[in-house]
Amino acid sequence: MNGADDGDLARLFRTALGGDEKAYGDFLHEAAALVRAWARRRIVFAGLDPEDIVQETLLAIHVKRHTWSNDRPVKPWLYAIARHKLVDAMRRHGRHARIELSEVENELATEETETARDWEIGRALETLTPGQRSVVTAISVEGRTIAETARSLDMKETAVRVALHRGLAAIARRFGRD
Amino acid sequence: METHELIKALAADSRRTGVPMNTVWWGAVLIAIAIATTVFFALLGPRPDIASAAQTVRFLFKFLVTIALGASAFALLRMLSRPEADARGVLPCLAIAPALILAGVAIELIVSPAETWPARLVGTNSLVCLTFIPLIGIGPLALLLLALRHGAASHPTLAGAIAGLLAGGIAATLYASHCPDDSPLFVATWYTIAVAGLALLGTLGGRYVARW
């Protein structure tokens, strides 16, 4: 569905906003693909990873999805969020680059041997409370449902939902900031 | 965390959506008006001769200008709170209130003798105007900035300034019913300075409060 036009995407988003978790996941996957292609064309210097922009944009889409009016096209809204996050990241990166130029050089030298990806979101995840972090990790990395997470962490489902909601909001707030 | 893993977490959190912006804006502006009205009646209240003043064109013209300012700022603010808003396309509607007041000034200069201009401009109440418009508007401004924070403005500084203009429009509309100086020369000078103060506060506030 890579070539989906705006109408299809908007319909999917409307269904998702109606509370359809499956449709929301599909919408976010399509949004990620669009933003990834968009960001790759725009990021021309080393040190800024397009996937960080994709993840930060997805988080912003999530916490700001009530700012989309459902009678409007969705792509201009989506790209505006991506642009806002990219500009923000470039500004941050520029600031850091000036301070740590030698470190960046070291990083570039060792890049070929890198094993696991160290994305910005990992650092934001570190700042969560232990409870929020275990809930977010269980659902994302371990792929558990809300119910499974509640059982494995011995929590009520509502408590899991609240921890997830707050945890994601906190990640969105702290993404890329130190 | 991989992107597909992040999406799992986001999808699991699909139920709790923020309050729609339409609701937020109408709620915020109604509460802002309520706050401003309360402060206005507590501190100033309308002028005693308001019934006879309401028969004069100059008195009514003040409301035309301040309400035009508030209404255009409100429309603009709602638009700017969305990420995809194109600021250039909508800024011209901000010119409505200044155009009205400039027309009022021009007519005033034509119909009133030149020797009365300084008195009309200086008025009797300029300090009250400069004090109370910001005082009435500051609560509404804080509330509007919070509503803006709930949105996703791509130009938070500009949007903050417009929030200041809306707060100024609300405060000036109320203050106009108190102030005995009705000349457009007075309005163009002192109201503008007072409202600009709120716009400046909004600019500074928007920069920090409406970041996302």
Coordinates of C-alpha atoms in Angstrom, one line a residue:
Chain A
M1 CA 0.0 0.0 0.0
N2 CA 3.0 2.3 -0.6
G3 CA 1.2 4.3 -3.2
A4 CA -1.9 4.9 -1.1
D5 CA -3.3 8.4 -1.9
D6 CA -4.3 10.8 0.8
G7 CA -7.9 9.7 0.8
D8 CA -7.1 6.1 1.7
L9 CA -4.6 7.2 4.4
A10 CA -7.2 9.7 5.8
R11 CA -9.8 7.0 5.9
L12 CA -7.4 4.7 7.7
F13 CA -6.6 7.4 10.2
R14 CA -10.3 8.2 10.8
T15 CA -10.9 4.5 11.6
A16 CA -7.9 4.5 13.8
L17 CA -9.0 7.5 15.7
G18 CA -12.4 5.8 16.3
G19 CA -10.5 3.5 18.6
D20 CA -9.5 0.7 16.1
E21 CA -6.1 -0.5 17.3
K22 CA -5.3 -2.5 14.2
A23 CA -6.1 0.4 11.9
Y24 CA -4.0 2.7 14.0
G25 CA -1.0 0.3 13.8
D26 CA -1.5 0.1 10.0
F27 CA -1.7 3.9 9.8
L28 CA 1.5 4.3 11.8
H29 CA 3.4 1.9 9.6
E30 CA 2.3 3.8 6.5
A31 CA 3.2 7.1 8.2
A32 CA 6.6 5.7 9.1
A33 CA 7.3 4.6 5.5
L34 CA 6.3 8.1 4.2
V35 CA 8.4 9.9 6.8
R36 CA 11.4 7.6 6.3
A37 CA 11.5 8.2 2.5
W38 CA 11.0 12.0 3.2
A39 CA 13.7 12.2 5.8
R40 CA 16.3 10.2 3.8
R41 CA 16.0 12.7 1.0
R42 CA 16.6 15.6 3.4
I43 CA 19.3 14.3 5.8
V44 CA 22.5 14.7 3.9
F45 CA 25.1 14.8 6.6
A46 CA 26.4 12.1 8.9
G47 CA 25.5 12.0 12.5
L48 CA 21.7 12.4 12.1
D49 CA 19.9 9.2 11.6
P50 CA 16.6 9.3 9.5
E51 CA 15.2 6.6 11.7
D52 CA 15.5 8.8 14.8
I53 CA 13.4 11.4 12.9
V54 CA 10.9 8.7 12.0
Q55 CA 10.5 7.6 15.6
E56 CA 10.3 11.1 16.9
T57 CA 7.7 12.0 14.3
L58 CA 5.6 8.9 15.2
L59 CA 5.6 9.9 18.8
A60 CA 4.6 13.4 17.9
I61 CA 1.8 12.1 15.7
H62 CA 0.6 10.0 18.6
V63 CA 0.5 12.7 21.3
K64 CA -0.8 15.4 18.8
R65 CA -3.2 13.3 16.8
H66 CA -6.1 15.4 18.1
T67 CA -4.7 18.4 16.1
W68 CA -5.7 16.7 12.8
S69 CA -9.2 17.7 11.7
N70 CA -10.6 14.7 10.0
D71 CA -12.0 16.6 7.0
R72 CA -8.6 17.7 6.0
P73 CA -5.8 15.9 4.0
V74 CA -3.5 13.9 6.3
K75 CA -0.2 14.1 4.4
P76 CA 0.4 17.9 4.8
W77 CA -0.3 17.5 8.5
L78 CA 2.1 14.5 8.7
Y79 CA 4.9 16.2 6.8
A80 CA 4.5 19.4 8.8
I81 CA 5.1 17.4 12.0
A82 CA 8.1 15.6 10.4
R83 CA 9.5 18.9 9.3
H84 CA 9.1 20.4 12.7
K85 CA 10.9 17.5 14.3
L86 CA 13.7 17.4 11.7
V87 CA 14.4 21.1 12.1
D88 CA 14.4 20.6 15.9
A89 CA 16.9 17.7 15.5
M90 CA 19.2 19.6 13.2
R91 CA 19.3 22.5 15.6
R92 CA 20.1 20.1 18.5
H93 CA 22.7 18.3 16.4
G94 CA 24.3 21.5 15.3
R95 CA 24.7 22.6 18.8
H96 CA 26.2 19.3 19.9
A97 CA 28.5 19.0 16.9
R98 CA 30.2 22.2 17.7
I99 CA 31.0 21.0 21.2
E100 CA 32.0 17.4 20.4
L101 CA 33.6 17.6 17.0
S102 CA 36.4 15.3 17.9
E103 CA 34.0 12.8 19.3
V104 CA 32.0 12.8 16.1
E105 CA 35.2 12.1 14.2
N106 CA 35.9 9.1 16.5
E107 CA 32.3 8.0 16.0
L108 CA 32.7 8.1 12.3
A109 CA 35.9 6.1 12.5
T110 CA 34.3 3.3 14.5
E111 CA 31.0 3.3 12.7
E112 CA 31.8 0.3 10.6
T113 CA 32.2 -1.9 13.7
E114 CA 28.9 -0.9 15.2
T115 CA 26.8 -3.8 16.3
A116 CA 23.6 -2.7 18.0
R117 CA 21.8 0.5 17.0
D118 CA 21.8 3.1 19.8
W119 CA 18.8 5.3 18.9
E120 CA 17.7 8.4 20.6
I121 CA 14.5 6.7 21.8
G122 CA 16.7 4.4 24.0
R123 CA 18.0 7.4 25.9
A124 CA 14.4 8.8 26.4
L125 CA 13.3 5.3 27.6
E126 CA 16.0 5.4 30.3
T127 CA 14.4 8.5 31.9
L128 CA 11.1 6.7 32.6
T129 CA 10.1 5.5 36.0
P130 CA 10.9 1.7 36.4
G131 CA 7.2 0.9 36.3
Q132 CA 6.6 2.9 33.1
R133 CA 9.7 1.5 31.5
S134 CA 8.8 -2.1 32.2
V135 CA 5.3 -1.6 30.7
V136 CA 6.5 0.2 27.6
T137 CA 9.2 -2.4 27.0
A138 CA 6.8 -5.3 27.6
I139 CA 4.4 -4.0 25.0
S140 CA 6.9 -2.8 22.4
V141 CA 10.1 -4.9 22.5
E142 CA 8.5 -8.1 24.0
G143 CA 5.4 -7.6 21.9
R144 CA 2.9 -8.4 24.7
T145 CA -0.7 -7.3 24.8
I146 CA -2.1 -5.1 27.6
A147 CA -3.7 -8.2 29.2
E148 CA -0.5 -10.2 29.1
T149 CA 1.5 -7.3 30.4
A150 CA -0.9 -6.9 33.3
R151 CA -0.5 -10.6 34.2
S152 CA 3.2 -10.7 33.9
L153 CA 3.8 -7.5 35.9
D154 CA 0.9 -8.3 38.4
M155 CA -0.9 -5.1 37.6
K156 CA -4.5 -4.1 36.8
E157 CA -5.1 -3.5 33.1
T158 CA -6.2 0.0 33.7
A159 CA -2.9 0.6 35.5
V160 CA -1.0 -0.8 32.6
R161 CA -2.9 1.5 30.2
V162 CA -2.2 4.5 32.4
A163 CA 1.5 3.7 32.7
L164 CA 1.8 3.1 29.0
H165 CA 0.0 6.4 28.2
R166 CA 2.2 8.4 30.6
G167 CA 5.4 6.6 29.6
L168 CA 4.8 7.4 25.9
A169 CA 4.0 11.0 26.6
A170 CA 7.2 11.3 28.7
I171 CA 9.2 9.7 25.9
A172 CA 7.7 12.2 23.4
R173 CA 8.6 15.1 25.7
R174 CA 12.2 14.0 26.4
F175 CA 13.1 12.7 23.0
G176 CA 16.5 14.0 22.0
R177 CA 16.8 16.3 25.0
D178 CA 19.3 15.7 27.7
Chain B
M1 CA 13.8 0.1 20.3
E2 CA 13.0 -0.6 16.7
T3 CA 10.4 1.4 14.9
H4 CA 8.0 -1.5 14.5
E5 CA 8.3 -2.1 18.2
L6 CA 7.5 1.6 19.0
I7 CA 4.4 1.3 16.8
K8 CA 3.2 -1.6 18.9
A9 CA 3.3 0.5 22.0
L10 CA 1.6 3.5 20.3
A11 CA -1.1 1.3 18.9
A12 CA -1.8 -0.2 22.3
D13 CA -2.3 3.4 23.5
S14 CA -4.9 4.2 20.8
R15 CA -7.9 4.6 23.2
R16 CA -6.8 7.8 25.0
T17 CA -7.0 10.7 22.5
G18 CA -6.6 14.3 23.5
V19 CA -9.5 16.7 23.5
P20 CA -10.3 17.9 20.0
M21 CA -8.9 21.4 19.2
N22 CA -12.3 22.8 18.3
T23 CA -13.6 22.0 21.8
V24 CA -10.4 23.3 23.4
W25 CA -10.5 26.6 21.6
W26 CA -14.1 27.4 22.2
G27 CA -13.8 26.3 25.8
A28 CA -10.6 28.4 26.3
V29 CA -12.0 31.5 24.7
L30 CA -15.3 31.3 26.7
I31 CA -13.5 30.8 30.0
A32 CA -11.0 33.6 29.0
I33 CA -14.0 36.0 28.4
A34 CA -15.5 34.9 31.8
I35 CA -12.2 35.5 33.6
A36 CA -11.7 38.9 31.9
T37 CA -15.3 39.9 32.7
T38 CA -14.9 39.0 36.3
V39 CA -11.7 40.9 36.7
F40 CA -13.2 43.9 34.9
F41 CA -16.3 44.1 37.1
A42 CA -14.2 43.6 40.2
L43 CA -11.7 46.3 39.4
L44 CA -13.4 48.9 37.1
G45 CA -17.0 48.3 36.0
P46 CA -18.7 50.2 33.1
R47 CA -18.8 54.0 33.1
P48 CA -21.8 55.5 34.8
D49 CA -23.1 57.3 31.6
I50 CA -22.9 54.1 29.5
A51 CA -26.6 54.4 28.4
S52 CA -26.1 57.8 26.8
A53 CA -22.6 57.0 25.6
A54 CA -24.1 54.1 23.7
Q55 CA -26.0 56.6 21.6
T56 CA -22.7 58.0 20.2
V57 CA -20.8 56.8 17.2
R58 CA -17.4 57.2 18.7
F59 CA -18.3 55.0 21.7
L60 CA -19.7 52.2 19.5
F61 CA -16.8 52.5 17.1
K62 CA -14.4 51.4 19.9
F63 CA -16.2 48.1 20.1
L64 CA -16.1 47.6 16.4
V65 CA -12.3 47.9 16.5
T66 CA -11.7 45.7 19.6
I67 CA -14.1 43.0 18.6
A68 CA -12.7 42.9 15.1
L69 CA -9.2 42.5 16.6
G70 CA -10.4 39.7 18.9
A71 CA -12.3 37.8 16.2
S72 CA -9.5 37.9 13.6
A73 CA -7.0 36.9 16.2
F74 CA -9.2 34.0 17.3
A75 CA -9.5 32.7 13.8
L76 CA -5.8 33.0 13.2
L77 CA -4.9 31.4 16.5
R78 CA -7.1 28.4 15.8
M79 CA -5.4 28.0 12.5
L80 CA -1.8 28.5 13.8
S81 CA -2.4 25.8 16.5
R82 CA -2.3 23.1 13.7
P83 CA 1.1 22.0 12.5
E84 CA 0.4 22.4 8.8
A85 CA -0.8 26.0 9.1
D86 CA 0.6 28.3 6.5
A87 CA 1.1 31.6 8.3
R88 CA 1.6 33.8 5.2
G89 CA -1.9 33.0 3.8
V90 CA -3.8 34.0 6.9
L91 CA -1.9 37.0 8.2
P92 CA -3.8 39.6 6.1
C93 CA -6.9 39.1 8.2
L94 CA -4.9 40.7 11.0
A95 CA -5.0 44.0 9.1
I96 CA -8.7 44.4 9.6
A97 CA -8.6 46.0 13.0
P98 CA -5.7 48.4 12.2
A99 CA -7.4 49.4 8.9
L100 CA -10.6 50.2 10.9
I101 CA -8.8 52.3 13.5
L102 CA -6.8 54.1 10.8
A103 CA -10.0 54.9 9.0
G104 CA -11.5 56.1 12.3
V105 CA -8.5 58.3 12.9
A106 CA -8.7 59.8 9.4
I107 CA -12.4 60.6 9.8
E108 CA -11.8 62.1 13.3
L109 CA -9.1 64.3 11.8
I110 CA -11.5 65.5 9.2
V111 CA -14.5 66.2 11.4
S112 CA -12.8 67.6 14.4
P113 CA -11.0 71.0 14.6
A114 CA -7.2 70.8 14.7
E115 CA -6.9 72.5 18.0
T116 CA -8.8 69.7 19.8
W117 CA -6.6 67.0 18.5
P118 CA -4.0 67.0 21.3
A119 CA -6.7 66.8 24.0
R120 CA -8.5 64.0 22.2
L121 CA -5.3 62.1 21.8
V122 CA -4.0 62.5 25.3
G123 CA -7.5 62.1 26.8
T124 CA -7.9 61.8 30.6
N125 CA -7.5 58.1 31.2
S126 CA -4.4 56.9 29.4
L127 CA -2.7 55.6 32.5
V128 CA -5.8 53.6 33.5
C129 CA -5.9 52.3 30.0
L130 CA -2.2 51.2 30.0
T131 CA -2.7 49.6 33.4
F132 CA -6.0 47.8 33.1
I133 CA -6.0 46.4 29.6
P134 CA -2.9 44.3 30.5
L135 CA -4.3 43.5 33.9
I136 CA -7.6 42.3 32.5
G137 CA -5.9 40.4 29.7
I138 CA -3.2 38.6 31.5
G139 CA -5.4 35.8 32.9
P140 CA -7.0 35.1 29.5
L141 CA -3.5 35.1 27.9
A142 CA -2.2 32.5 30.3
L143 CA -5.2 30.3 29.5
L144 CA -4.9 30.8 25.7
L145 CA -1.2 29.8 25.9
L146 CA -2.2 26.6 27.7
A147 CA -4.7 25.9 24.9
L148 CA -1.9 26.5 22.4
R149 CA 0.3 24.1 24.2
H150 CA -2.3 21.4 23.7
G151 CA -2.1 22.1 20.0
A152 CA 0.9 21.7 17.8
A153 CA 2.0 25.1 16.4
S154 CA 4.8 25.1 13.9
H155 CA 5.4 28.8 14.7
P156 CA 5.0 28.9 18.5
T157 CA 6.4 32.4 18.8
L158 CA 4.0 33.9 16.2
A159 CA 1.1 31.9 17.6
G160 CA 1.9 33.3 21.1
A161 CA 1.9 36.8 19.8
I162 CA -1.6 36.2 18.3
A163 CA -2.8 34.8 21.6
G164 CA -1.6 38.1 23.1
L165 CA -3.7 40.0 20.5
L166 CA -6.8 37.9 21.3
A167 CA -6.3 38.4 25.0
G168 CA -5.8 42.1 24.2
G169 CA -9.0 42.2 22.1
I170 CA -11.0 40.7 24.9
A171 CA -9.6 43.0 27.5
A172 CA -9.9 46.1 25.4
T173 CA -13.5 45.3 24.5
L174 CA -14.4 45.3 28.2
Y175 CA -12.2 48.2 29.1
A176 CA -13.8 50.3 26.3
S177 CA -17.1 50.2 28.2
H178 CA -15.3 51.9 31.2
C179 CA -13.2 54.4 29.5
P180 CA -14.6 58.0 28.9
D181 CA -12.1 58.7 26.1
D182 CA -13.9 57.8 22.9
S183 CA -11.9 59.5 20.3
P184 CA -10.2 57.2 17.7
L185 CA -7.1 59.2 18.3
F186 CA -7.0 58.0 21.9
V187 CA -7.9 54.4 21.0
A188 CA -5.3 54.3 18.2
T189 CA -2.6 55.4 20.6
W190 CA -3.2 54.0 24.1
Y191 CA -5.2 50.8 23.3
T192 CA -2.5 49.9 20.7
I193 CA 0.3 50.3 23.3
A194 CA -1.6 48.3 25.9
V195 CA -2.5 45.5 23.4
A196 CA 1.1 45.4 22.1
G197 CA 2.3 44.8 25.6
L198 CA 0.1 41.7 25.8
A199 CA 1.2 40.6 22.4
L200 CA 4.8 40.9 23.5
L201 CA 4.1 38.8 26.6
G202 CA 2.4 36.3 24.4
T203 CA 5.4 36.2 22.1
L204 CA 7.8 35.4 25.0
G205 CA 5.3 32.9 26.5
G206 CA 4.5 31.1 23.3
R207 CA 8.2 30.5 22.7
Y208 CA 8.5 28.4 25.9
V209 CA 4.9 27.2 26.6
A210 CA 3.9 26.1 23.1
R211 CA 7.0 24.1 22.2
W212 CA 6.5 20.5 21.4

